[in-house]
Amino acid sequence: MLILGIDTSCDDTSAAVLEGRKILSNVVSSQVEIHKKYGGIVPELASRRHIEMIWPVVSEALDKASVTLKDIEGIAVCNGPGLIGSLLVGVCFAKATGYASKIPFIGINHLEGHILSAMLGDETPGFPFLCLVVSGGHTSLYRVDGFGQYRELGRTRDDAAGEAYDKVAKLLGLGYPGGPYIDRLAQEGDPSWVEFPRPYLHGSFDFSFSGLKTAVKNYVESLGKVDHRSVAHICASFQASVVDVLIKKTLSAARRERISNVSLSGGVAANRELRRRMKELENREGIRVFLPPRHLCTDNAAMIAIAGHHRLARGERSDITLTARAVLPV
Ligand code: KG4
Ligand code: ZN
């Protein structure tokens, strides 16, 4: 089954073509250049850019897959959660295209896409597996018992992990989005230079990163001037705290749920230190860790298409009343 996937939930316009689980194309048009001077996403600019880019990006995805719209058998579009104006562009495009070309279409939850990105790799986890979704908008742990069977075990009570990366990068005067800058600089720094707090929230699988962000802010202010070496040490120390918490909570959830397959998704899952430390669990804890390639961790339409593939194959369909939702539980 040839599926066209579309994701316009935030600041990237993405379209992909999948044949079964096989990715024929996965095009992501980034808006970083537009938003970086504001240090964050400006929703109105994001939706306007999606309108300009949706058709060129879909065309490129079809061309790269060497197919035309006539070959497409189903359209999967992300309809939430996300920025409402951005989501509407993808949803309206998918509905109009599906209706005009008589192609069945289905709305897909962005988080289901992240969870099922584990199914795009060469090796895929068997059910049940645990999925840690760590992105700019979400930090949640899910128990996955099958397609469509997801139970959230815990979530952030305040900032998402990626949001903390972005805010810390901003206060250190690094670029936007901050995650990749901190990832790179942390390689040069000493993770034990500052002992930042580890918000474990014992007794729950919830997360909290806003106190950590404030601790970094207070520390940076207490230093006055920060040179390049200090910035690298602060990045490494901040990252050590985030990664410690993510690893410890994932491990304790895996033990409590008696699950031995763990996967990672979301932009922060592209982080090298998190990936390295997660992989270490394989030998130490006997857990199998599935890490999608880094470009499939950040927002992309292939993950929406794989979710759509499973739902459409089961006969699920959306109709013309499909709408975008800023808040949409998985
Ligand atoms: O999943 P994603 O592309 O979009 C959302 O749904 O939020 O995640 C974007 C987030 C940003 O906060 C970005 O700073 C973070 O993922 N990120 C990283 C890395 N690459 C992206 N954080 C840490 N290390 C990275 N290498
Ligand atoms: Zn995402």
Coordinates of C-alpha atoms and ligand atoms in Angstrom, one line a residue:
M1 CA 0.0 0.0 0.0
L2 CA 1.5 3.4 -1.0
I3 CA 0.8 6.0 1.6
L4 CA 1.5 9.7 1.5
G5 CA 2.3 11.1 5.0
I6 CA 2.0 14.8 5.9
D7 CA 3.2 16.6 9.0
T8 CA 2.8 20.4 9.5
S9 CA 2.3 20.3 13.3
C10 CA 5.0 22.8 14.3
D11 CA 7.6 24.6 12.2
D12 CA 8.7 21.9 9.7
T13 CA 6.7 21.1 6.5
S14 CA 7.2 17.4 5.8
A15 CA 5.8 14.9 3.3
A16 CA 6.8 11.2 2.9
V17 CA 5.9 8.3 0.7
L18 CA 5.9 4.8 2.2
E19 CA 5.3 1.5 0.6
G20 CA 4.4 -0.7 3.5
R21 CA 7.2 0.0 6.1
K22 CA 9.7 1.0 3.4
I23 CA 10.4 4.7 3.1
L24 CA 10.5 5.8 -0.6
S25 CA 10.9 9.5 0.3
N26 CA 10.9 11.7 3.4
V27 CA 11.2 15.4 2.7
V28 CA 11.5 17.9 5.5
S29 CA 11.5 21.6 4.8
S30 CA 12.9 23.4 7.9
Q31 CA 11.8 26.9 9.0
V32 CA 14.7 27.4 11.3
E33 CA 16.0 30.4 9.3
I34 CA 12.7 32.2 9.7
H35 CA 12.3 31.7 13.4
K36 CA 15.9 31.8 14.7
K37 CA 16.0 35.6 15.0
Y38 CA 13.1 35.5 17.4
G39 CA 14.7 32.7 19.5
G40 CA 11.6 30.5 19.2
I41 CA 8.7 29.7 16.8
V42 CA 6.3 32.5 15.8
P43 CA 3.1 30.6 15.1
E44 CA 1.7 33.0 12.6
L45 CA 4.9 33.0 10.5
A46 CA 5.0 29.2 10.8
S47 CA 1.5 28.7 9.3
R48 CA 2.1 31.2 6.5
R49 CA 5.3 29.3 5.5
H50 CA 3.5 26.0 5.6
I51 CA 0.9 27.4 3.1
E52 CA 3.8 28.3 0.8
M53 CA 5.7 25.0 1.2
I54 CA 3.0 22.3 1.4
W55 CA 2.6 21.7 -2.3
P56 CA 6.3 22.0 -3.2
V57 CA 7.2 19.6 -0.4
V58 CA 4.5 17.1 -1.3
S59 CA 5.6 17.3 -5.0
E60 CA 9.2 16.7 -4.1
A61 CA 8.2 13.7 -1.9
L62 CA 6.2 12.2 -4.8
D63 CA 9.0 12.9 -7.3
K64 CA 11.7 11.3 -5.1
A65 CA 9.5 8.2 -4.7
S66 CA 9.0 8.1 -8.5
V67 CA 5.3 8.1 -8.1
T68 CA 2.4 10.5 -8.9
L69 CA -0.7 11.3 -6.8
K70 CA -2.6 8.7 -8.9
D71 CA -0.5 5.9 -7.4
I72 CA -1.2 7.0 -3.8
E73 CA -3.6 4.7 -2.0
G74 CA -4.0 6.5 1.3
I75 CA -3.1 9.9 2.9
A76 CA -2.1 10.1 6.5
V77 CA -2.0 13.6 8.0
C78 CA -1.1 14.8 11.4
N79 CA -4.1 16.5 12.9
G80 CA -2.8 17.2 16.4
P81 CA -1.4 18.0 18.9
G82 CA 0.5 21.1 17.7
L83 CA 0.2 24.7 16.6
I84 CA -3.4 25.1 15.4
G85 CA -2.6 27.3 12.4
S86 CA 0.2 25.0 11.3
L87 CA -1.9 21.8 11.7
L88 CA -4.8 23.3 9.7
V89 CA -2.6 23.7 6.6
G90 CA -1.7 20.0 6.5
V91 CA -5.3 18.9 7.4
C92 CA -7.0 21.1 4.8
F93 CA -4.5 20.0 2.2
A94 CA -5.0 16.3 2.9
K95 CA -8.8 16.6 3.0
A96 CA -8.9 18.6 -0.3
T97 CA -6.5 16.2 -2.0
G98 CA -8.1 13.1 -0.7
Y99 CA -11.6 14.3 -1.6
A100 CA -10.7 15.6 -5.1
S101 CA -8.6 12.6 -6.0
K102 CA -10.8 10.0 -4.2
I103 CA -8.0 8.8 -2.0
P104 CA -8.9 7.6 1.6
F105 CA -7.3 9.8 4.3
I106 CA -6.9 9.5 8.0
G107 CA -5.9 12.0 10.8
I108 CA -3.0 10.8 12.9
N109 CA -1.9 11.9 16.3
H110 CA 1.6 13.4 16.2
L111 CA 2.6 11.4 19.3
E112 CA 1.4 8.1 17.8
G113 CA 3.8 9.0 14.9
H114 CA 6.7 9.5 17.3
I115 CA 5.8 6.2 19.1
L116 CA 5.6 4.2 15.8
S117 CA 8.9 5.7 14.4
A118 CA 10.4 2.6 16.1
M119 CA 8.7 0.6 13.3
L120 CA 10.7 2.4 10.6
G121 CA 14.1 1.0 11.5
D122 CA 15.8 -2.1 10.2
E123 CA 15.1 -3.8 13.5
T124 CA 11.7 -3.2 15.2
P125 CA 10.7 -3.9 18.8
G126 CA 8.2 -6.6 19.5
F127 CA 5.1 -5.7 21.7
P128 CA 5.0 -4.8 24.5
F129 CA 7.6 -2.0 24.4
L130 CA 8.3 1.1 26.3
C131 CA 8.7 4.4 24.3
L132 CA 10.2 7.5 25.7
V133 CA 9.1 10.5 23.6
V134 CA 11.3 13.4 24.2
S135 CA 10.8 16.5 22.0
G136 CA 10.4 20.2 22.2
G137 CA 6.7 20.0 23.1
H138 CA 6.5 16.6 24.9
T139 CA 8.3 14.4 27.4
S140 CA 6.3 11.2 28.0
L141 CA 6.8 7.5 28.7
Y142 CA 4.4 5.2 27.0
R143 CA 3.7 1.5 27.4
V144 CA 2.9 0.2 23.9
D145 CA 1.0 -3.1 23.7
G146 CA 0.1 -3.1 20.1
F147 CA -0.8 -0.7 17.2
G148 CA -3.2 1.8 18.7
Q149 CA -2.7 0.5 22.3
Y150 CA -0.8 3.1 24.2
R151 CA -0.8 3.9 27.9
E152 CA 1.0 7.0 29.2
L153 CA 2.9 6.0 32.3
G154 CA 4.3 9.5 33.0
R155 CA 4.7 12.9 31.4
T156 CA 6.4 16.2 32.2
R157 CA 4.6 18.4 34.7
D158 CA 6.1 21.6 33.2
D159 CA 8.8 22.0 30.5
A160 CA 9.5 19.3 28.0
A161 CA 13.1 18.2 27.8
G162 CA 13.7 19.8 24.4
E163 CA 12.2 23.1 25.7
A164 CA 14.7 23.0 28.6
Y165 CA 17.5 22.5 26.1
D166 CA 16.2 25.4 24.0
K167 CA 15.8 27.7 27.0
V168 CA 19.3 26.9 28.5
A169 CA 20.9 27.4 25.0
K170 CA 19.2 30.8 24.8
L171 CA 20.4 32.0 28.2
L172 CA 23.9 30.9 27.2
G173 CA 23.7 32.9 24.0
L174 CA 23.8 29.8 21.7
G175 CA 21.7 29.3 18.6
Y176 CA 18.2 28.1 18.0
P177 CA 17.0 25.4 18.3
G178 CA 19.4 24.8 21.2
G179 CA 19.5 21.0 21.5
P180 CA 22.0 20.4 18.7
Y181 CA 24.3 23.3 20.0
I182 CA 24.3 21.9 23.6
D183 CA 24.8 18.4 22.3
R184 CA 27.9 19.5 20.4
L185 CA 29.4 21.8 23.1
A186 CA 28.8 19.2 25.8
Q187 CA 31.3 16.9 24.1
E188 CA 34.0 19.4 25.0
G189 CA 32.9 19.9 28.6
D190 CA 33.1 18.2 32.0
P191 CA 29.7 16.8 33.1
S192 CA 30.7 16.9 36.7
W193 CA 31.7 20.6 36.7
V194 CA 28.5 21.7 38.3
E195 CA 26.1 19.4 40.2
F196 CA 22.8 20.6 38.9
P197 CA 19.6 19.1 40.5
R198 CA 18.2 15.8 39.2
P199 CA 14.4 16.1 39.4
Y200 CA 13.5 12.4 39.9
L201 CA 10.0 12.9 41.4
H202 CA 10.3 9.5 43.2
G203 CA 7.2 7.4 43.2
S204 CA 5.9 8.6 39.8
F205 CA 7.1 8.4 36.2
D206 CA 6.4 12.1 35.7
F207 CA 9.2 14.5 34.7
S208 CA 9.9 18.1 35.6
F209 CA 12.6 20.2 34.0
S210 CA 11.7 23.8 34.8
G211 CA 13.6 23.8 38.1
L212 CA 16.7 22.5 36.4
K213 CA 16.5 25.3 33.9
T214 CA 16.2 27.9 36.7
A215 CA 19.2 26.3 38.5
V216 CA 21.2 26.8 35.3
K217 CA 20.0 30.4 35.0
N218 CA 20.9 31.2 38.6
Y219 CA 24.3 29.6 38.2
V220 CA 25.1 31.5 35.0
E221 CA 24.0 34.8 36.6
S222 CA 26.3 34.0 39.6
L223 CA 29.3 33.7 37.3
G224 CA 28.9 37.1 35.7
K225 CA 31.0 36.5 32.6
V226 CA 31.2 33.1 31.0
D227 CA 33.9 32.1 28.6
H228 CA 33.7 29.3 26.0
R229 CA 35.2 26.7 28.3
S230 CA 32.7 27.5 31.0
V231 CA 29.8 27.3 28.5
A232 CA 31.0 23.9 27.4
H233 CA 31.2 22.7 31.1
I234 CA 27.7 24.1 31.8
C235 CA 26.3 22.4 28.7
A236 CA 27.9 19.1 29.7
S237 CA 26.6 19.4 33.4
F238 CA 23.1 20.4 32.3
Q239 CA 22.9 17.5 29.8
A240 CA 24.2 15.0 32.4
S241 CA 21.3 16.0 34.7
V242 CA 18.7 15.6 31.9
V243 CA 20.1 12.3 30.7
D244 CA 20.4 10.9 34.2
V245 CA 16.8 11.6 34.8
L246 CA 15.6 10.2 31.5
I247 CA 17.6 7.0 31.8
K248 CA 16.7 6.4 35.5
K249 CA 12.9 6.9 34.9
T250 CA 12.9 4.8 31.7
L251 CA 14.7 2.0 33.5
S252 CA 12.5 2.0 36.5
A253 CA 9.4 2.0 34.3
A254 CA 10.8 -0.9 32.3
R255 CA 11.4 -2.9 35.5
R256 CA 8.0 -2.2 37.0
E257 CA 6.2 -3.0 33.8
R258 CA 8.5 -6.0 33.2
I259 CA 9.3 -4.8 29.7
S260 CA 12.6 -5.6 28.0
N261 CA 12.2 -3.6 24.8
V262 CA 12.7 0.2 24.9
S263 CA 12.6 2.7 22.1
L264 CA 13.3 6.4 21.9
S265 CA 11.7 9.2 19.8
G266 CA 11.3 13.0 19.5
G267 CA 14.0 15.6 18.7
V268 CA 15.9 15.0 22.0
A269 CA 16.3 11.3 21.0
A270 CA 18.8 12.6 18.4
N271 CA 21.0 13.6 21.3
R272 CA 24.3 11.7 21.2
E273 CA 24.9 11.4 24.9
L274 CA 21.3 10.1 25.5
R275 CA 21.7 7.5 22.8
R276 CA 25.1 6.4 24.1
R277 CA 23.8 6.0 27.7
M278 CA 20.6 4.3 26.5
K279 CA 22.6 1.8 24.5
E280 CA 24.7 1.0 27.6
L281 CA 21.5 -0.3 29.3
E282 CA 21.6 -3.2 26.8
N283 CA 24.7 -4.9 28.3
R284 CA 24.2 -3.7 31.9
E285 CA 20.4 -4.3 32.3
G286 CA 19.6 -6.8 29.6
I287 CA 17.2 -4.4 27.9
R288 CA 17.0 -4.1 24.1
V289 CA 17.2 -0.5 23.0
F290 CA 15.8 0.6 19.7
L291 CA 17.1 3.9 18.4
P292 CA 15.6 5.2 15.2
P293 CA 18.1 7.0 13.0
R294 CA 18.5 10.6 14.1
H295 CA 16.6 12.1 11.2
L296 CA 13.6 9.9 12.1
C297 CA 13.7 11.1 15.7
T298 CA 13.0 14.8 14.9
D299 CA 9.6 15.7 13.3
N300 CA 9.1 14.0 9.9
A301 CA 6.2 12.7 7.8
A302 CA 7.4 9.1 7.5
M303 CA 6.4 8.5 11.1
I304 CA 2.9 9.8 10.3
A305 CA 2.7 7.6 7.2
I306 CA 3.7 4.5 9.1
A307 CA 0.9 5.1 11.7
G308 CA -1.5 5.8 8.8
H309 CA -0.4 2.6 7.1
H310 CA -1.5 0.5 10.1
R311 CA -4.8 2.4 10.6
L312 CA -5.8 2.5 6.9
A313 CA -4.9 -1.2 6.6
R314 CA -7.4 -1.9 9.4
G315 CA -10.1 -0.1 7.4
E316 CA -10.0 3.1 9.5
R317 CA -10.9 6.3 7.7
S318 CA -11.4 10.0 8.5
D319 CA -14.1 12.0 6.7
I320 CA -14.4 15.5 5.5
T321 CA -15.2 16.7 9.1
L322 CA -11.7 15.9 10.2
T323 CA -10.3 18.9 12.0
A324 CA -7.0 20.1 13.6
R325 CA -6.7 20.0 17.4
A326 CA -4.0 21.8 19.4
V327 CA -4.6 19.4 22.2
L328 CA -5.1 15.8 21.3
P329 CA -4.5 13.0 23.8
V330 CA -2.9 9.9 22.2
Ligands
KG4_1 O1 10.4 16.3 17.8 P1 10.9 17.6 17.4 O2 11.6 17.8 16.1 O3 9.8 18.7 17.4 C1 8.8 18.7 18.4 O4 7.8 17.9 18.3 O5 9.0 19.4 19.4 O6 11.9 18.1 18.6 C2 12.5 19.4 18.6 C3 13.3 19.5 19.9 C4 13.9 20.9 20.1 O7 13.7 21.3 21.4 C5 15.4 20.7 19.9 O8 16.3 21.5 20.6 C6 15.6 19.2 20.3 O9 14.4 18.6 19.9 N1 16.8 18.6 19.8 C7 17.8 18.1 20.5 C8 18.7 17.6 19.6 N2 18.2 17.7 18.3 C9 17.0 18.3 18.4 N3 18.0 18.1 21.8 C10 19.1 17.6 22.3 N4 20.1 17.1 21.5 C11 19.9 17.1 20.1 N5 20.9 16.6 19.3
ZN2 ZN 7.5 16.0 17.4

